[in-house]
Coordinates of C-alpha atoms and ligand atoms in Angstrom, one line a residue:
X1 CA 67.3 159.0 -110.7
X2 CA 68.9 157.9 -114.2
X3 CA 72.3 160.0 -112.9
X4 CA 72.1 159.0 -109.1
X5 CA 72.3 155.1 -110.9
X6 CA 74.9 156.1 -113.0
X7 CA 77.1 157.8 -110.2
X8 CA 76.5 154.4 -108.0
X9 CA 77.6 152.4 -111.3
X10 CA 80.7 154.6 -111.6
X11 CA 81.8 154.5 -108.1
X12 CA 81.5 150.2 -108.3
X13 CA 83.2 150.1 -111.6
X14 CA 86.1 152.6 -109.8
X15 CA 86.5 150.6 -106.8
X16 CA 87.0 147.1 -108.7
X17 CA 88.9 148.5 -111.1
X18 CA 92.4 147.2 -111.4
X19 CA 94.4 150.7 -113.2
X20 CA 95.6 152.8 -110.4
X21 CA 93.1 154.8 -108.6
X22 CA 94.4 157.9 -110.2
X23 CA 93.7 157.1 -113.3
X24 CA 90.3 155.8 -112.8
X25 CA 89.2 158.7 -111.5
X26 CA 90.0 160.6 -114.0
X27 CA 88.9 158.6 -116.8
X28 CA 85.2 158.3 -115.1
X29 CA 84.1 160.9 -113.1
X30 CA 82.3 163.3 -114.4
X31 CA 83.4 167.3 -115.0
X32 CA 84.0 169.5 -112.4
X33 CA 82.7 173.2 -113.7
X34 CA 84.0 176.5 -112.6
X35 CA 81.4 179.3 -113.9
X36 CA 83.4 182.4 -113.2
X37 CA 81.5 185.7 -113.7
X38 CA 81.8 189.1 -112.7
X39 CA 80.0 192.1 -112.6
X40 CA 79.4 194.7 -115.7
X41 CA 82.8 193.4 -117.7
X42 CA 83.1 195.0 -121.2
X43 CA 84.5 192.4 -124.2
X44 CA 86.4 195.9 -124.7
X45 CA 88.3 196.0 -121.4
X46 CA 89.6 191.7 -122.0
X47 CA 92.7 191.4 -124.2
X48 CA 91.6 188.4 -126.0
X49 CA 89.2 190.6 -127.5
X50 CA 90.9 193.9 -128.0
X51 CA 94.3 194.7 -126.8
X52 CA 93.8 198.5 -126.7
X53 CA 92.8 198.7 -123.3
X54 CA 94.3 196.3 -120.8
X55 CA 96.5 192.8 -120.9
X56 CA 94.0 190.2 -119.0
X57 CA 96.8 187.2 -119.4
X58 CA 94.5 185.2 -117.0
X59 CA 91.5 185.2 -118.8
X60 CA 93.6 185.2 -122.1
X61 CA 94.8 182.0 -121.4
X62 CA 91.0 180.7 -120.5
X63 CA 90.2 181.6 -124.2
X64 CA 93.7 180.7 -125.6
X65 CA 93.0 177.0 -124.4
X66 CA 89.5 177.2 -125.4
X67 CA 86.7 179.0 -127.5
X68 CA 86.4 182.6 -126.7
X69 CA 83.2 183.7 -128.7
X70 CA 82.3 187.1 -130.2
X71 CA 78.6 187.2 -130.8
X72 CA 77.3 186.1 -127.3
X73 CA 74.7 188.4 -125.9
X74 CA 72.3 188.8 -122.6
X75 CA 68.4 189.0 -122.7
X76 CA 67.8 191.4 -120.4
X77 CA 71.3 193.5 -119.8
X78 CA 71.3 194.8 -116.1
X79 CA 72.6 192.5 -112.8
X80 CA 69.8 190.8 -111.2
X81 CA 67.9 189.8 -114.1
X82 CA 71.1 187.7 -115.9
X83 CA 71.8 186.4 -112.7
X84 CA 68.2 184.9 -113.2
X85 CA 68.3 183.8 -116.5
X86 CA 71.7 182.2 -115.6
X87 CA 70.2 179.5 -113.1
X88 CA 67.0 179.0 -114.8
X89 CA 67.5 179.0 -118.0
X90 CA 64.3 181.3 -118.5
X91 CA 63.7 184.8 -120.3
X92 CA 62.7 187.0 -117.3
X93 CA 59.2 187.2 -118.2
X94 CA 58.8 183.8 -117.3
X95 CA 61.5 183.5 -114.2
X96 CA 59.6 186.6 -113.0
X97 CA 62.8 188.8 -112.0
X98 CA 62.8 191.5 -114.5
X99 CA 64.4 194.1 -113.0
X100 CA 66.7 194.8 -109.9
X101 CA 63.7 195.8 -107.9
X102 CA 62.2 192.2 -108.1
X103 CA 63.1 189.8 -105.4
X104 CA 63.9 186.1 -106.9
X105 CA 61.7 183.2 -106.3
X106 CA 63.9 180.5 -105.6
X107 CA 61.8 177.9 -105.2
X108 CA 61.8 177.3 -108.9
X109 CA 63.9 174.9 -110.5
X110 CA 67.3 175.4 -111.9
X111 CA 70.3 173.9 -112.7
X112 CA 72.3 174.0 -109.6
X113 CA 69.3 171.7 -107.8
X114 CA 69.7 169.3 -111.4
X115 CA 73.5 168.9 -110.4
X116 CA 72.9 168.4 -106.5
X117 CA 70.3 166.1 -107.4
X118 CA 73.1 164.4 -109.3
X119 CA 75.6 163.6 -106.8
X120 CA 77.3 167.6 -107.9
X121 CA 78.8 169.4 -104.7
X122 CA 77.3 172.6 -105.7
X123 CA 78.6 176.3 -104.4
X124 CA 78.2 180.1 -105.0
X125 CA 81.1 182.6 -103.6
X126 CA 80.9 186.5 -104.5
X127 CA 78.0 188.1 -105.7
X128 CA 74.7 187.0 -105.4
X129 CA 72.4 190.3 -105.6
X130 CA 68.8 188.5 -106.1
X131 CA 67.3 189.6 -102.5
X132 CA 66.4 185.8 -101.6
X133 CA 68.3 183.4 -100.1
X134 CA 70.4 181.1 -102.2
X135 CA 68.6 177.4 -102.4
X136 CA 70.0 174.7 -104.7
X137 CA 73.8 174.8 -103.4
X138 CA 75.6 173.2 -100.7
X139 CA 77.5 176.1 -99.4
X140 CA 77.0 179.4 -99.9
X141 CA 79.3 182.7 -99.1
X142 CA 77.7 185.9 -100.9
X143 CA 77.5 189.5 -100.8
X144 CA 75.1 191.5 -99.6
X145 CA 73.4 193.4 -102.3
X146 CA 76.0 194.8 -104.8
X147 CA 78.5 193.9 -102.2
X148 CA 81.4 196.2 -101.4
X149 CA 84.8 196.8 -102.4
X150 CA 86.6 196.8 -99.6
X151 CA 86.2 194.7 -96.3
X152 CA 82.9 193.2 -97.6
X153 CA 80.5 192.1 -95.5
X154 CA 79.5 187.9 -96.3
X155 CA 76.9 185.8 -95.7
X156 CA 78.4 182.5 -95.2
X157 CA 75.0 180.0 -95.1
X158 CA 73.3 182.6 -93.3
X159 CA 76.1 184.3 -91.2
X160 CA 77.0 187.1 -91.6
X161 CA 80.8 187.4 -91.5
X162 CA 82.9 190.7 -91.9
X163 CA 85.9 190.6 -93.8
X164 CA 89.1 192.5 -93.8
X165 CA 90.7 193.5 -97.2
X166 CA 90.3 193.9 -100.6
X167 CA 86.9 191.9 -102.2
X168 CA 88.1 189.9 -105.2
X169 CA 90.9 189.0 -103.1
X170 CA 88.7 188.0 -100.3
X171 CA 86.2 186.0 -102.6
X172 CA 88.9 184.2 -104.4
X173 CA 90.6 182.8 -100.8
X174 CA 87.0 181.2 -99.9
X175 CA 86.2 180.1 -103.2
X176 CA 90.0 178.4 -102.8
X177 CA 89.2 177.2 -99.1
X178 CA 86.3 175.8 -100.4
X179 CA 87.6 174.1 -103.0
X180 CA 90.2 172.2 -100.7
X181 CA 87.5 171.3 -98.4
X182 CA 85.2 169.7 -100.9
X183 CA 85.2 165.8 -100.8
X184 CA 87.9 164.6 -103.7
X185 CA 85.7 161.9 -104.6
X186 CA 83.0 164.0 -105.9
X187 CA 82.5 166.2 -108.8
X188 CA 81.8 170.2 -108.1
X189 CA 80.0 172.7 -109.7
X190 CA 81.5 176.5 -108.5
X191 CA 79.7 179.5 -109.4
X192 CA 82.8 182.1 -108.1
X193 CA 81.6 185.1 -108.6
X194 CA 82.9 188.5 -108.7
X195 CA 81.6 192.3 -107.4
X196 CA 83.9 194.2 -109.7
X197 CA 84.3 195.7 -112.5
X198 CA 80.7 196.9 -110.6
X199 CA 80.4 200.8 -110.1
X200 CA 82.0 202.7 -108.3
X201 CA 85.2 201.3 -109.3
X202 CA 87.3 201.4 -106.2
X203 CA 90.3 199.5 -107.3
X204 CA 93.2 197.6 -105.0
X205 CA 95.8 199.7 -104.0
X206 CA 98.3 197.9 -105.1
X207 CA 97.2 198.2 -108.5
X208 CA 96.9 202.2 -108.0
X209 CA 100.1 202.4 -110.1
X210 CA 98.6 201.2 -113.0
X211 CA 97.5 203.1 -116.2
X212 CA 99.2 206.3 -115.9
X213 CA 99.2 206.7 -119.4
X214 CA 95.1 208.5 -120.9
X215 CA 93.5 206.3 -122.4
X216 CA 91.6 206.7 -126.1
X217 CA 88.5 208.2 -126.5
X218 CA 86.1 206.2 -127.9
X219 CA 85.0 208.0 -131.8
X220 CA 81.6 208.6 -130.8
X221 CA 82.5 209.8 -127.0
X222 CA 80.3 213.1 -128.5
X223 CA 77.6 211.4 -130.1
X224 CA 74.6 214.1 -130.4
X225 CA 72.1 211.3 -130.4
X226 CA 70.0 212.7 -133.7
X227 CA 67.3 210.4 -134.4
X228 CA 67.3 208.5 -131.7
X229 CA 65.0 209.7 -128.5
X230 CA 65.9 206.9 -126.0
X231 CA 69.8 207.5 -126.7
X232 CA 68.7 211.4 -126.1
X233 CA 67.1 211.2 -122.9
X234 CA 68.9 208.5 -120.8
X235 CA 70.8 209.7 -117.8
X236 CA 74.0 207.5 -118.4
X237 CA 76.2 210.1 -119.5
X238 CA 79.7 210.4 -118.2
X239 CA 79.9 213.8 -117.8
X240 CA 77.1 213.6 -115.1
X241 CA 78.8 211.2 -113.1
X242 CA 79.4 212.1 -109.2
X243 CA 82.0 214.0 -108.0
X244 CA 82.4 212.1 -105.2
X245 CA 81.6 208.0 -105.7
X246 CA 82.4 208.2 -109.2
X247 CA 85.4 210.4 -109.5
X248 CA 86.5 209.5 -105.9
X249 CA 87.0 213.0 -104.5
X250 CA 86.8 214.9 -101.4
X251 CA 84.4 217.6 -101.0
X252 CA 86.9 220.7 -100.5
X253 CA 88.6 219.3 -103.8
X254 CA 85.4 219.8 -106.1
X255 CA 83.9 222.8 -104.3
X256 CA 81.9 225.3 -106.9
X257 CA 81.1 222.5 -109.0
X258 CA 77.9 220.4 -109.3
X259 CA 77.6 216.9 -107.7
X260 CA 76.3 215.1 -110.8
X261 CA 73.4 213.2 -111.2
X262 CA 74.7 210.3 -111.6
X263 CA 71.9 208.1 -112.9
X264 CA 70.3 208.0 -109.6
X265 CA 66.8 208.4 -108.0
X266 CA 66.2 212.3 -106.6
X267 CA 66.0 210.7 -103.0
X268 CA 69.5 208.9 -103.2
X269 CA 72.1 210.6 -101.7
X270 CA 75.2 209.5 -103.2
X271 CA 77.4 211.9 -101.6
X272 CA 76.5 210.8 -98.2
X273 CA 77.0 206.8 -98.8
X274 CA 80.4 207.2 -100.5
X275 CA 81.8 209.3 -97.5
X276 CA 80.1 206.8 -95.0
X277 CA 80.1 203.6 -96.3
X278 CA 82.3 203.1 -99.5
X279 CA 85.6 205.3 -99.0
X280 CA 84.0 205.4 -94.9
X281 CA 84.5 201.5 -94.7
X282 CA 88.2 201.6 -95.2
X283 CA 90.7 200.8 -92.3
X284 CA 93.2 203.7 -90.7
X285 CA 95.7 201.6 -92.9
X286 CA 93.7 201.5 -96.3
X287 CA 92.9 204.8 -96.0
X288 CA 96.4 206.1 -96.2
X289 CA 97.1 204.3 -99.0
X290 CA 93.8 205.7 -100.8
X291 CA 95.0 209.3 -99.7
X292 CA 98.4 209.5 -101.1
X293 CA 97.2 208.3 -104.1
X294 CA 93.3 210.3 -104.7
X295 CA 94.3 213.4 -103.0
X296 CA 97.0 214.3 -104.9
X297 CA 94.0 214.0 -108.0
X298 CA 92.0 216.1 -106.1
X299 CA 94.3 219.1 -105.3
X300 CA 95.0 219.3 -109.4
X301 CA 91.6 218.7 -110.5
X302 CA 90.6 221.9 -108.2
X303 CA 93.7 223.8 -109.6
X304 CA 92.3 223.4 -113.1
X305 CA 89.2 224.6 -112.7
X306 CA 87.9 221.8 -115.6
X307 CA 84.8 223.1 -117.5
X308 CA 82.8 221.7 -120.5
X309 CA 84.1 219.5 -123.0
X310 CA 88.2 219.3 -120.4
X311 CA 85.8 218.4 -117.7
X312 CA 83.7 215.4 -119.5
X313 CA 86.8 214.0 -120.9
X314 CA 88.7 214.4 -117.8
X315 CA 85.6 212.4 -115.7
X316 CA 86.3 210.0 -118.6
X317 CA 90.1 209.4 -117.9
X318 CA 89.4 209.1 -114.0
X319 CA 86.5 206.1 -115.2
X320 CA 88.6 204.6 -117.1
X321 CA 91.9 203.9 -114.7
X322 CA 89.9 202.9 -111.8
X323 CA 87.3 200.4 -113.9
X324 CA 90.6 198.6 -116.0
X325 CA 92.3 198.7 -112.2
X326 CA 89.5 197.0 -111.0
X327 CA 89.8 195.0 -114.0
X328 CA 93.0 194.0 -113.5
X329 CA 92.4 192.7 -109.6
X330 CA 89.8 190.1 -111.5
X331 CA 92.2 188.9 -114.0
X332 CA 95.2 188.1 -111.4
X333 CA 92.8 186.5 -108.6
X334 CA 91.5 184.0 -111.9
X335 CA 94.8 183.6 -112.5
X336 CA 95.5 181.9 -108.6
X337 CA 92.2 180.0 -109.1
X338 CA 93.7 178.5 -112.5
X339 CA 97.3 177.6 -111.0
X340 CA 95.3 175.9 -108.0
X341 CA 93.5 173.7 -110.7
X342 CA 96.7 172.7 -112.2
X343 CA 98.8 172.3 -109.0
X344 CA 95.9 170.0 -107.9
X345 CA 95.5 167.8 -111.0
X346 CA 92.2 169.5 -111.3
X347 CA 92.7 171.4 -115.0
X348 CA 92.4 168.4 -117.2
X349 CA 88.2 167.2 -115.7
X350 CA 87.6 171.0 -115.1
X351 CA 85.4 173.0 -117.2
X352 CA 86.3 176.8 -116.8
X353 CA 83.5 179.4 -117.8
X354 CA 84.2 183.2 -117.9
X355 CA 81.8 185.5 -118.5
X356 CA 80.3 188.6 -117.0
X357 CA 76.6 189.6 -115.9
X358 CA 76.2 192.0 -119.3
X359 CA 78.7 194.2 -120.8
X360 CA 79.3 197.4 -120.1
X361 CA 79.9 201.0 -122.0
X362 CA 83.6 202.5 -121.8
X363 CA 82.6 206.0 -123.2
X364 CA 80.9 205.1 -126.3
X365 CA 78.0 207.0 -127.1
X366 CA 79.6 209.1 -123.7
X367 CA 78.3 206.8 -121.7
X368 CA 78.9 204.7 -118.9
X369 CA 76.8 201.7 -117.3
X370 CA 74.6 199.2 -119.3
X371 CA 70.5 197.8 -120.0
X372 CA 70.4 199.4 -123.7
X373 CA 70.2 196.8 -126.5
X374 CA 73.4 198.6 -128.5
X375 CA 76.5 196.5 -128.9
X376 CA 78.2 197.7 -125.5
X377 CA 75.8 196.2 -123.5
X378 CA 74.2 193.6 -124.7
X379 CA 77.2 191.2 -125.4
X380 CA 79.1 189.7 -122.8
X381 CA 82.4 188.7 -122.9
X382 CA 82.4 184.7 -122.8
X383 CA 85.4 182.0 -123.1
X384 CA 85.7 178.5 -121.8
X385 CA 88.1 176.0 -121.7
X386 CA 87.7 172.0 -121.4
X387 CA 91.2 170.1 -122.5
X388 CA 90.5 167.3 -124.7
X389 CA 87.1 168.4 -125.2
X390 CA 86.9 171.9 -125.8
X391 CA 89.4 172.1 -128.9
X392 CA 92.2 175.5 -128.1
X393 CA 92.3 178.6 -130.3
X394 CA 89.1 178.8 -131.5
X395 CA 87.0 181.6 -132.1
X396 CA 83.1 181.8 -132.9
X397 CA 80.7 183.9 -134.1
X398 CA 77.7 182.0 -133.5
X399 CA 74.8 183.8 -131.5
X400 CA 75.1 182.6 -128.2
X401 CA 72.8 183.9 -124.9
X402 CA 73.2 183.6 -121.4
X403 CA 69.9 181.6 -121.8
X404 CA 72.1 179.0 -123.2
X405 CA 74.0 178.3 -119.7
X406 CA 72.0 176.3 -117.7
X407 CA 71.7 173.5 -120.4
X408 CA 75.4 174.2 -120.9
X409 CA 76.3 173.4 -117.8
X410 CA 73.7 170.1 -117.3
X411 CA 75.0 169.1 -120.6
X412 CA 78.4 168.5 -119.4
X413 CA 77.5 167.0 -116.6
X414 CA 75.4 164.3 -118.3
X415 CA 72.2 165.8 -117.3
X416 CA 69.0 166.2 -119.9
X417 CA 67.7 169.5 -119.5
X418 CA 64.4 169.8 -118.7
X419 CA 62.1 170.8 -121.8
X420 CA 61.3 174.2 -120.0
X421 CA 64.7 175.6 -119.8
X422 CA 64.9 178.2 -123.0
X423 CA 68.6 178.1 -124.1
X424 CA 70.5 175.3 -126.0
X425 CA 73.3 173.5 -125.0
X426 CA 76.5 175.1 -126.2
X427 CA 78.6 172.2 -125.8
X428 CA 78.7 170.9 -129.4
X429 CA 79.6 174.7 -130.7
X430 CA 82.6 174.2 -127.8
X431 CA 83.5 171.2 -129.7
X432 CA 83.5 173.1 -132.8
X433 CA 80.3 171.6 -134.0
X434 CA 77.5 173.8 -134.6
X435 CA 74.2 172.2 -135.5
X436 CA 73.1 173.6 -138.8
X437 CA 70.0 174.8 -137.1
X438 CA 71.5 176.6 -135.0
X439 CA 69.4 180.3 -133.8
X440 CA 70.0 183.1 -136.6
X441 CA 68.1 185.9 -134.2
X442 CA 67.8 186.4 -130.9
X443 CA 65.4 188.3 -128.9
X444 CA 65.7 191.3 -125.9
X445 CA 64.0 192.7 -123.5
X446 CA 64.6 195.4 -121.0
X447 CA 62.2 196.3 -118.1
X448 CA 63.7 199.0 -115.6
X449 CA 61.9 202.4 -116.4
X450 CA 60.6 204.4 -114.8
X451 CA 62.2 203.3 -111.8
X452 CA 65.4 202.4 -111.0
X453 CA 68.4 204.1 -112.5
X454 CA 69.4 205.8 -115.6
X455 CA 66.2 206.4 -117.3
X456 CA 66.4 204.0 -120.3
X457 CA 63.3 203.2 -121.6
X458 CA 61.7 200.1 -121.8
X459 CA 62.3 198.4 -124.9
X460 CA 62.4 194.7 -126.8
X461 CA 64.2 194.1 -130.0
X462 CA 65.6 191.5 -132.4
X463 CA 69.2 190.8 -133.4
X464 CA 70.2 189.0 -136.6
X465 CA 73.8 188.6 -137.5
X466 CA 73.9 191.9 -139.4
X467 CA 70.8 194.0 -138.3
X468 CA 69.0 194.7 -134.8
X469 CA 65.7 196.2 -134.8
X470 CA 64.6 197.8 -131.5
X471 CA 60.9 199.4 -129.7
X472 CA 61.1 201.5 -127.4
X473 CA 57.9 202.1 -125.7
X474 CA 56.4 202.8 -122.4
X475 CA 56.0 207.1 -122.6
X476 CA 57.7 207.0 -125.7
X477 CA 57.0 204.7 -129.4
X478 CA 60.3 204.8 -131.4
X479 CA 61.9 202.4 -132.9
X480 CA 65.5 202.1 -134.2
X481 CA 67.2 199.8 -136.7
X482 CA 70.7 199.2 -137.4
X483 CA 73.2 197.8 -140.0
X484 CA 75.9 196.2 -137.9
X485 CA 77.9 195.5 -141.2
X486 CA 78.1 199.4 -141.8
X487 CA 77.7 200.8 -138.6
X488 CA 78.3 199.1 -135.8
X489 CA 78.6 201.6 -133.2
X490 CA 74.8 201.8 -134.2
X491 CA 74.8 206.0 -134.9
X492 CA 72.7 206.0 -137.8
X493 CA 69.4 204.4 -137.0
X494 CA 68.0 203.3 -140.4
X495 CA 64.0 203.2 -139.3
X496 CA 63.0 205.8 -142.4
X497 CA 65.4 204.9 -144.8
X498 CA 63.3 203.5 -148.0
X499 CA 65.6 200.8 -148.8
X500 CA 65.2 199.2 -145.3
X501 CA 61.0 198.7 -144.9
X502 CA 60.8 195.4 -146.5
X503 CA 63.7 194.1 -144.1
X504 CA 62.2 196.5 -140.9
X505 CA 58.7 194.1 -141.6
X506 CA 60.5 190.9 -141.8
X507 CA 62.3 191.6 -138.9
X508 CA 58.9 192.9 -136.8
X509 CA 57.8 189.5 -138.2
X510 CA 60.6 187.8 -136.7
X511 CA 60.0 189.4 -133.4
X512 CA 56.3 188.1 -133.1
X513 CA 57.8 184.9 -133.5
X514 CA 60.1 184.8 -131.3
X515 CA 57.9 186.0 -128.7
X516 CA 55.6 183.3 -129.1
X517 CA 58.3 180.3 -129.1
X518 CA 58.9 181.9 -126.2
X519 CA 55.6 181.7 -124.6
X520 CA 54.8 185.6 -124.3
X521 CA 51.5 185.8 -123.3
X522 CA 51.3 188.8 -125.7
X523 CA 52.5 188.5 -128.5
Ligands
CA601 CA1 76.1 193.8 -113.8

């Protein structure tokens, strides 16, 4: 009610203002936010954070005018469940999705209802992926489930619209459309949301050209997982990845060889929905351009004959190109979104957010996919830009979660949060302010096993600046604990070393606090 008074007092003091109406606006109205996140988006695979990979000069320029930081982590690192903690700023234990196979209650509160409440136009384009509908924004155009590539199918407030062409094309023209249509007067809150970098990587044509070059092997691509029975037994691995969706192949090309598991229940047949509906979906005139370009793969891939360690590291190139190219489709449609806020007098009140669901592994450990507590997956790539607020060219290594959102978000909108929302505010770290109480550990927790994919066990853990600590339980009872400072591509877990008990107790310690601040029944 406090912010509905406030708007009313803004819109007098506008209206009998005597500056010119541009300036008024400007100077009062509250921020307009763009959250931009997409889908499974390593740090690794963004050139403001490595440059080994890929140029990302879109999102580049997000951090370059802004705070990009390097120790921001998920709670829970697989799609749905982010996507949960996102709008309520609540652990999943107490949001109640904590895995993909929950549905999303979405009655409870979060912050896009706070903004509507306060005057905010509020929208969601893109991905969506938590089974219910959307409640808390004005207009809504998402995916359906994981969406797909090409020609997605939308749901545009509860019709369902086909689209023709490529999907972070098609999600960036109605999160553009939408943008122009929104009232001028008002201030907007956009979640835009993208599919990719989502499996199965099926990147734009026109972008088929890029990376011709192999890419580096990650150091530990061959990591014989010694000590560490989770690592050992997940079913992640890139050299099981399909033939077919994965690789993008036709069936006379990989003839003699084995499918691959590819992380997925016995009952799933993946060969059956990439023919049909992934490479199936494409128009006459798409799939021309995706023949001249995969077939010729597939006629020297079953002239080789690829075995053993050629065939893993081969599956490891073909990854690769089509997750940076799908990448690189991201980048440039950001890119059109940021030129539209500038063309329209929109960058200066906007706050820009870019971030992705968790993070992702690009062959380390040999792995593809996510959910593990290691490095890979549990940060997220995370910049943000405000001008005049938001000083440029910083970087921070504070420990930041996708808890901390939500009250982000209400924060710069001049909204309290409410006391049950988890996270903190990150706005004065944005400044370049970080309280001195600010968190020095952070707690996970990962759900999915033994159903679902991959076969990663459940596990919680706790993450200092220098150490993690992690349990995995369930049919197994291991834990794991790692020096970040000297290892951190986490190979040698430290759990017997002598040296490390009195820290491995302090740290168990930690964790049974952290659970109950944050209202574990168990703890
Ligand atoms: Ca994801």
């Amino acid at each position: 009610m406090k912010n509905i008074l406030y708007l009313c007092l803004l819109f007098i003091i506008a209206c009998t203002s005597t500056e010119s109406p541009k300036e008024s606006k400007t100077a009062n109205k509250p921020y307009n936010i763009i959250f931009i996140m997409s889908d499974d988006h390593a740090e690794k695979a963004i050139s403001a954070y490595d440059k080994s990979l890929i140029n990302t000069p879109n999102i580049d320029r997000i951090a370059n005018e802004g705070i990009l930081f390097k120790n921001s982590f998920v709670t829970n690192s697989i799609c749905a469940p982010a996507r949960a903690v996102l709008l309520t700023g609540k652990y999943s234990h107490l949001n109640g999705l904590r895995d993909n196979r929950d549905r999303f209650d979405g009655s409870q509160l979060t912050f896009p209802k706070l903004l509507q409440e306060a005057g905010y136009q509020t929208s969601i384009v893109g991905k969506w992926h938590l089974k219910t509908e959307p409640t808390g924004f004005d207009y809504w155009n998402i995916l359906i489930g994981q969406g797909e590539y090409y020609n997605p199918r939308m749901i545009d407030n509860g019709d369902t619209i086909s689209h023709t062409g490529y999907t972070s094309t098609v999600i960036t023209d109605l999160a553009l459309d939408q943008l122009k249509q929104q009232d001028p007067d008002k201030p907007f809150c956009m979640l835009y949301h993208h599919k990719a970098p989502h499996r199965n990587w099926m990147p734009d044509s026109k972008h088929f050209d890029l990376f011709t070059e192999d890419l580096p092997i990650p150091e530990n691509f061959w990591d014989n997982y010694e000590n560490r029975q989770a690592a050992e037994e997940q079913d992640q691995s890139i050299v099981n990845m399909y033939m077919g969706g994965d690789m993008k192949l036709q069936p006379e090309h990989y003839e003699g060889y084995d499918y691959g598991t590819g992380g997925g229940p016995p009952q799933f047949d993946m060969e059956k929905s990439w023919l049909n509906n992934s490479y199936g979906r494409l128009t006459d005139e798409q799939k021309e351009l995706w023949d001249a370009h995969y077939d010729p793969i597939g006629e020297d891939f079953k002239k080789r004959q690829l075995q053993g360690k050629e065939l893993a590291e081969w599956k490891y190139q073909r990854y690769m190109k089509d997750y940076l190219r799908s990448v690189y489709s991201v980048d440039e449609n950001i890119g059109r979104v940021l030129d539209y806020l500038d063309e329209n007098g929109l960058a200066e009140n906007t706050l820009v957010v870019y971030t992705s669901d968790q993070g992702f592994y690009l062959g380390e450990h040999g792995w593809y996919d996510k959910r593990f507590m290691y490095e890979e997956s549990l940060s997220m790539p995370l910049v943000a830009r405000l001008p005049g607020v938001i000083p440029s060219n910083q970087t921070n290594e504070d420990i930041v979660l996708n808890l901390d959102f939500a009250p982000t978000i209400l924060d710069f909108a001049g909204i309290d949060a409410p006391s049950e929302f988890q996270g903190e505010s990150l706005r004065s770290v944005m400044e370049g302010n970080t309280p001195n109480n600010w968190r020095k550990a952070m707690y996970y927790h990962y759900y999915e096993y033994p159903h679902g994919w991959h076969k990663i066990k459940q596990h919680y853990g706790v993450r200092t600046d220098r150490f993690k600590l992690i349990h995995f339980y369930n049919d197994i009872d291991t834990w794991e604990l790692y020096d970040l400072q000297e290892d951190p591509t986490e190979m040698n877990n430290l759990i017997n070393s002598s040296d490390h008990q009195d820290l491995i107790e302090e740290l168990k310690l930690e964790i049974q606090n952290l659970r109950k601040s944050l209202d574990y029944k168990e703890v």
